[in-house]
mmCIF file of C-alpha atoms in Angstrom:
data_model
loop_
_atom_site.group_PDB
_atom_site.id
_atom_site.type_symbol
_atom_site.label_atom_id
_atom_site.label_comp_id
_atom_site.label_asym_id
_atom_site.label_seq_id
_atom_site.Cartn_x
_atom_site.Cartn_y
_atom_site.Cartn_z
ATOM 1 C CA SER A 1 70.545 72.711 88.238
ATOM 2 C CA GLN A 2 70.342 75.899 85.826
ATOM 3 C CA ARG A 3 70.408 75.314 82.206
ATOM 4 C CA GLU A 4 73.279 77.012 80.278
ATOM 5 C CA ASN A 5 72.967 78.071 76.694
ATOM 6 C CA ILE A 6 76.074 79.387 74.636
ATOM 7 C CA GLY A 7 73.275 81.391 72.619
ATOM 8 C CA ALA A 8 70.108 81.944 70.844
ATOM 9 C CA TRP A 9 70.133 81.673 66.876
ATOM 10 C CA ILE A 10 66.284 82.004 66.163
ATOM 11 C CA THR A 11 63.167 83.301 67.808
ATOM 12 C CA LEU A 12 59.955 82.396 66.037
ATOM 13 C CA ARG A 13 56.607 84.504 67.217
ATOM 14 C CA PHE A 14 53.062 83.659 65.410
ATOM 15 C CA LYS A 15 50.309 85.711 65.121
ATOM 16 C CA HIS A 16 48.226 82.975 66.693
ATOM 17 C CA SER A 17 48.999 80.114 69.270
ATOM 18 C CA VAL A 18 50.017 77.133 66.948
ATOM 19 C CA VAL A 19 50.011 73.078 67.627
ATOM 20 C CA ILE A 20 53.952 72.022 66.700
ATOM 21 C CA SER A 21 54.409 68.460 66.372
ATOM 22 C CA ASP A 22 57.819 68.242 64.789
ATOM 23 C CA PHE A 23 60.742 70.597 63.291
ATOM 24 C CA TYR A 24 63.262 69.731 60.206
ATOM 25 C CA LEU A 25 66.532 71.139 59.789
ATOM 26 C CA VAL A 26 69.738 70.882 57.590
ATOM 27 C CA GLN A 27 73.301 71.100 58.850
ATOM 28 C CA SER A 28 76.192 72.428 57.224
ATOM 29 C CA PHE A 29 80.056 71.126 57.721
ATOM 30 C CA ALA A 30 83.005 73.229 56.261
ATOM 31 C CA HIS A 31 85.401 70.258 57.535
ATOM 32 C CA GLU A 32 84.164 66.540 56.631
ATOM 33 C CA ASN A 33 86.710 65.507 59.264
ATOM 34 C CA CYS A 34 84.397 66.680 62.188
ATOM 35 C CA MET A 35 81.322 64.945 61.534
ATOM 36 C CA MET A 36 82.146 61.697 63.353
ATOM 37 C CA GLU A 37 83.427 63.659 66.320
ATOM 38 C CA TRP A 38 81.320 66.188 67.278
ATOM 39 C CA ILE A 39 77.531 66.288 67.860
ATOM 40 C CA SER A 40 75.537 69.562 68.743
ATOM 41 C CA VAL A 41 72.493 69.780 71.417
ATOM 42 C CA LEU A 42 69.724 72.296 70.007
ATOM 43 C CA SER A 43 67.070 73.323 73.016
ATOM 44 C CA PHE A 44 63.656 74.489 71.696
ATOM 45 C CA GLU A 45 62.009 76.708 74.162
ATOM 46 C CA PHE A 46 58.005 77.151 74.044
ATOM 47 C CA SER A 47 55.851 79.721 75.346
ATOM 48 C CA ASP A 48 55.152 78.279 78.229
ATOM 49 C CA GLY A 49 58.440 77.637 79.345
ATOM 50 C CA ASN A 50 58.805 74.036 78.590
ATOM 51 C CA TYR A 51 61.632 73.022 76.634
ATOM 52 C CA ARG A 52 62.873 69.670 74.595
ATOM 53 C CA ASP A 53 66.341 69.117 73.589
ATOM 54 C CA PHE A 54 67.657 67.177 70.734
ATOM 55 C CA GLU A 55 70.904 65.620 69.952
ATOM 56 C CA LEU A 56 71.520 66.415 65.864
ATOM 57 C CA GLU A 57 73.198 63.621 64.271
ATOM 58 C CA ALA A 58 76.405 63.927 62.194
ATOM 59 C CA GLN A 59 74.911 64.575 58.949
ATOM 60 C CA SER A 60 75.574 67.187 56.422
ATOM 61 C CA ASP A 61 73.325 68.547 53.840
ATOM 62 C CA LYS A 62 70.582 66.055 54.962
ATOM 63 C CA THR A 63 66.992 66.756 56.446
ATOM 64 C CA GLN A 64 67.110 66.000 59.921
ATOM 65 C CA ARG A 65 63.594 65.053 61.057
ATOM 66 C CA LEU A 66 62.941 66.163 65.180
ATOM 67 C CA GLU A 67 59.787 64.680 66.577
ATOM 68 C CA LEU A 68 58.118 65.622 70.127
ATOM 69 C CA ASP A 69 54.921 65.396 71.738
ATOM 70 C CA PRO A 70 52.284 67.955 70.279
ATOM 71 C CA ILE A 71 52.594 71.356 72.299
ATOM 72 C CA ILE A 72 50.802 74.400 71.910
ATOM 73 C CA THR A 73 52.924 77.543 71.663
ATOM 74 C CA ASP A 74 52.738 80.912 70.886
ATOM 75 C CA SER A 75 56.504 80.946 69.992
ATOM 76 C CA ILE A 76 59.899 79.230 69.654
ATOM 77 C CA LYS A 77 63.031 80.313 70.484
ATOM 78 C CA LEU A 78 65.895 78.155 69.531
ATOM 79 C CA ASN A 79 69.057 77.612 71.928
ATOM 80 C CA VAL A 80 72.441 76.080 71.280
ATOM 81 C CA ARG A 81 73.330 74.223 74.502
ATOM 82 C CA SER A 82 76.668 72.370 73.146
ATOM 83 C CA SER A 83 78.212 73.462 69.703
ATOM 84 C CA PHE A 84 80.962 72.469 67.193
ATOM 85 C CA ALA A 85 80.852 76.127 66.114
ATOM 86 C CA ALA A 86 84.478 76.053 65.656
ATOM 87 C CA PHE A 87 84.601 74.047 63.066
ATOM 88 C CA ARG A 88 82.219 76.200 60.946
ATOM 89 C CA VAL A 89 79.138 74.277 61.571
ATOM 90 C CA GLY A 90 75.751 75.783 60.878
ATOM 91 C CA LEU A 91 72.180 75.686 59.933
ATOM 92 C CA THR A 92 71.146 75.840 56.558
ATOM 93 C CA GLN A 93 67.714 75.133 56.807
ATOM 94 C CA PHE A 94 65.218 74.848 59.557
ATOM 95 C CA GLY A 95 61.305 74.824 60.278
ATOM 96 C CA ALA A 96 58.651 73.986 62.326
ATOM 97 C CA ARG A 97 55.573 71.698 61.423
ATOM 98 C CA GLY A 98 51.826 71.860 62.950
ATOM 99 C CA TYR A 99 48.518 73.723 62.723
ATOM 100 C CA ARG A 100 47.043 76.719 64.050
ATOM 101 C CA HIS A 101 45.384 76.026 67.242
ATOM 102 C CA ASN A 102 41.229 76.139 67.618
ATOM 103 C CA VAL A 103 40.422 75.986 64.017
ATOM 104 C CA PRO A 104 36.956 74.389 63.183
ATOM 105 C CA ARG A 105 38.175 71.992 60.822
ATOM 106 C CA ILE A 106 41.467 70.168 59.764
ATOM 107 C CA LEU A 107 42.185 67.689 57.043
ATOM 108 C CA VAL A 108 44.633 64.855 57.526
ATOM 109 C CA GLY A 109 46.462 63.231 54.676
ATOM 110 C CA PRO A 110 48.315 59.917 54.475
ATOM 111 C CA HIS A 111 51.171 59.259 56.496
ATOM 112 C CA GLU A 112 50.486 62.353 58.977
ATOM 113 C CA LYS A 113 49.705 61.822 62.658
ATOM 114 C CA LEU A 114 46.383 62.457 64.189
ATOM 115 C CA ARG A 115 46.831 63.351 67.573
ATOM 116 C CA PRO A 116 48.454 67.031 66.748
ATOM 117 C CA ALA A 117 45.476 67.273 64.590
ATOM 118 C CA ILE A 118 42.891 66.252 67.333
ATOM 119 C CA LEU A 119 45.031 68.594 69.873
ATOM 120 C CA ALA A 120 44.502 71.421 67.069
ATOM 121 C CA VAL A 121 41.179 71.566 66.183
ATOM 122 C CA ALA A 122 38.180 73.556 68.189
ATOM 123 C CA PRO A 123 35.930 71.637 70.021
ATOM 124 C CA GLY A 124 32.871 70.806 67.912
ATOM 125 C CA GLY A 125 34.798 70.902 65.245
ATOM 126 C CA THR A 126 35.563 68.337 62.094
ATOM 127 C CA LEU A 127 38.801 66.086 61.440
ATOM 128 C CA GLY A 128 38.856 65.321 58.179
ATOM 129 C CA MET A 129 40.694 61.540 57.128
ATOM 130 C CA SER A 130 41.940 61.177 53.550
ATOM 131 C CA GLU A 131 42.118 57.730 51.708
ATOM 132 C CA GLY A 132 44.923 55.488 53.812
ATOM 133 C CA ILE A 133 45.674 53.664 57.006
ATOM 134 C CA PHE A 134 46.437 55.418 60.358
ATOM 135 C CA GLU A 135 48.492 53.658 62.496
ATOM 136 C CA GLU A 136 47.721 55.152 65.830
ATOM 137 C CA SER A 137 45.436 55.200 68.934
ATOM 138 C CA LEU A 138 42.924 57.894 68.421
ATOM 139 C CA VAL A 139 42.199 59.640 71.816
ATOM 140 C CA LEU A 140 38.536 61.790 71.589
ATOM 141 C CA ASP A 141 38.778 63.803 74.808
ATOM 142 C CA LYS A 142 35.922 66.721 73.366
ATOM 143 C CA PRO A 143 33.309 67.051 71.128
ATOM 144 C CA LEU A 144 34.443 66.217 67.432
ATOM 145 C CA ASN A 145 33.259 64.925 64.091
ATOM 146 C CA VAL A 146 35.918 62.358 62.557
ATOM 147 C CA ILE A 147 35.132 61.880 58.531
ATOM 148 C CA ALA A 148 36.390 59.920 56.164
ATOM 149 C CA MET A 149 36.810 62.386 53.113
ATOM 150 C CA THR A 150 37.035 59.873 50.568
ATOM 151 C CA ARG A 151 34.816 56.786 49.284
ATOM 152 C CA ASP A 152 38.028 54.991 49.513
ATOM 153 C CA ARG A 153 39.119 53.094 52.258
ATOM 154 C CA VAL A 154 40.276 54.942 55.369
ATOM 155 C CA SER A 155 41.246 52.658 58.173
ATOM 156 C CA LEU A 156 42.184 53.350 62.012
ATOM 157 C CA THR A 157 44.355 50.292 62.830
ATOM 158 C CA GLN A 158 46.427 49.478 66.029
ATOM 159 C CA THR A 159 48.692 46.396 65.730
ATOM 160 C CA ASP A 160 49.267 46.156 69.230
ATOM 161 C CA PRO A 161 46.261 44.143 70.912
ATOM 162 C CA GLY A 162 47.026 45.216 74.536
ATOM 163 C CA LEU A 163 45.918 48.859 73.189
ATOM 164 C CA PRO A 164 42.548 50.221 72.168
ATOM 165 C CA VAL A 165 41.791 51.618 68.583
ATOM 166 C CA VAL A 166 39.668 54.648 69.891
ATOM 167 C CA ILE A 167 39.610 55.819 73.299
ATOM 168 C CA CYS A 168 36.558 58.163 73.888
ATOM 169 C CA SER A 169 35.928 60.381 76.836
ATOM 170 C CA SER A 170 33.956 63.038 75.876
ATOM 171 C CA PRO A 171 30.228 63.087 74.264
ATOM 172 C CA GLY A 172 29.429 64.672 71.138
ATOM 173 C CA VAL A 173 31.741 62.325 69.191
ATOM 174 C CA THR A 174 30.723 61.305 65.780
ATOM 175 C CA LEU A 175 32.811 58.942 63.455
ATOM 176 C CA ASN A 176 31.635 58.715 60.080
ATOM 177 C CA GLY A 177 32.515 56.204 57.034
ATOM 178 C CA LEU A 178 35.937 54.915 59.042
ATOM 179 C CA MET A 179 36.848 51.318 59.632
ATOM 180 C CA VAL A 180 38.255 50.244 62.990
ATOM 181 C CA VAL A 181 41.083 47.638 62.646
ATOM 182 C CA GLN A 182 42.309 45.879 66.432
ATOM 183 C CA GLY A 183 45.709 44.034 66.265
ATOM 184 C CA GLY A 184 44.986 43.212 62.353
ATOM 185 C CA ASP A 185 41.584 41.943 62.192
ATOM 186 C CA VAL A 186 38.185 43.887 61.440
ATOM 187 C CA SER A 187 36.575 44.423 64.877
ATOM 188 C CA SER A 188 34.276 47.255 63.453
ATOM 189 C CA SER A 189 33.131 49.665 60.826
ATOM 190 C CA ALA A 190 31.867 52.951 61.610
ATOM 191 C CA PRO A 191 29.267 53.632 58.997
ATOM 192 C CA ALA A 192 27.634 57.316 58.229
ATOM 193 C CA GLY A 193 26.158 58.788 61.467
ATOM 194 C CA PHE A 194 27.709 56.422 63.854
ATOM 195 C CA ARG A 195 27.736 58.379 67.142
ATOM 196 C CA MET A 196 29.873 57.127 70.179
ATOM 197 C CA ASP A 197 27.814 59.659 72.886
ATOM 198 C CA ARG A 198 26.264 56.583 75.008
ATOM 199 C CA LEU A 199 29.953 55.209 74.927
ATOM 200 C CA ALA A 200 31.544 57.763 76.420
ATOM 201 C CA PRO A 201 33.376 57.795 78.744
ATOM 202 C CA GLY A 202 34.978 54.606 77.502
ATOM 203 C CA VAL A 203 37.137 52.729 75.266
ATOM 204 C CA MET A 204 36.185 51.144 71.865
ATOM 205 C CA GLY A 205 38.314 48.587 69.868
ATOM 206 C CA ALA A 206 40.033 47.071 73.337
#
């Protein structure tokens, strides 16, 4: 069916392609009694024609984070699909979070997701990881150097024993200084210069 939009609030255009992983926004309500009764639906349209819809929580003056699967785009168009505009509800803040696409190196900090950074870094580039524990599967489908940027512990963990910690389907992959943990137990450690070329394609940590 044809999608119907009330109107477009914002269109963001970028000089370079970017990888977007989440949005954040703050709503403002003119009438407190409308907060429990009305829900607004926003649609984010990307340059390839794909879109994502989000229902906003009825919260005033609080930052809401809207996560999505990482996507490469040159622009973001914000459409309003349903609204409580009659109650004078608006956005006081809006932003997108991600990385510039096809860059030679990216540093990922604690509590940040690895998947958007892997999508953004150029083949043969470097993904640096700061101190901390990264709880997600690492999918490597292009030549890449994944390096611990600190002498302190940098761990890749997957608490679900049914999921692998590292999936490698490309030659030219290097893990340097990382600890790989499966199901809460240390399964292997990647010392300096550890390479996975001969393991590709395949799974490590399963």
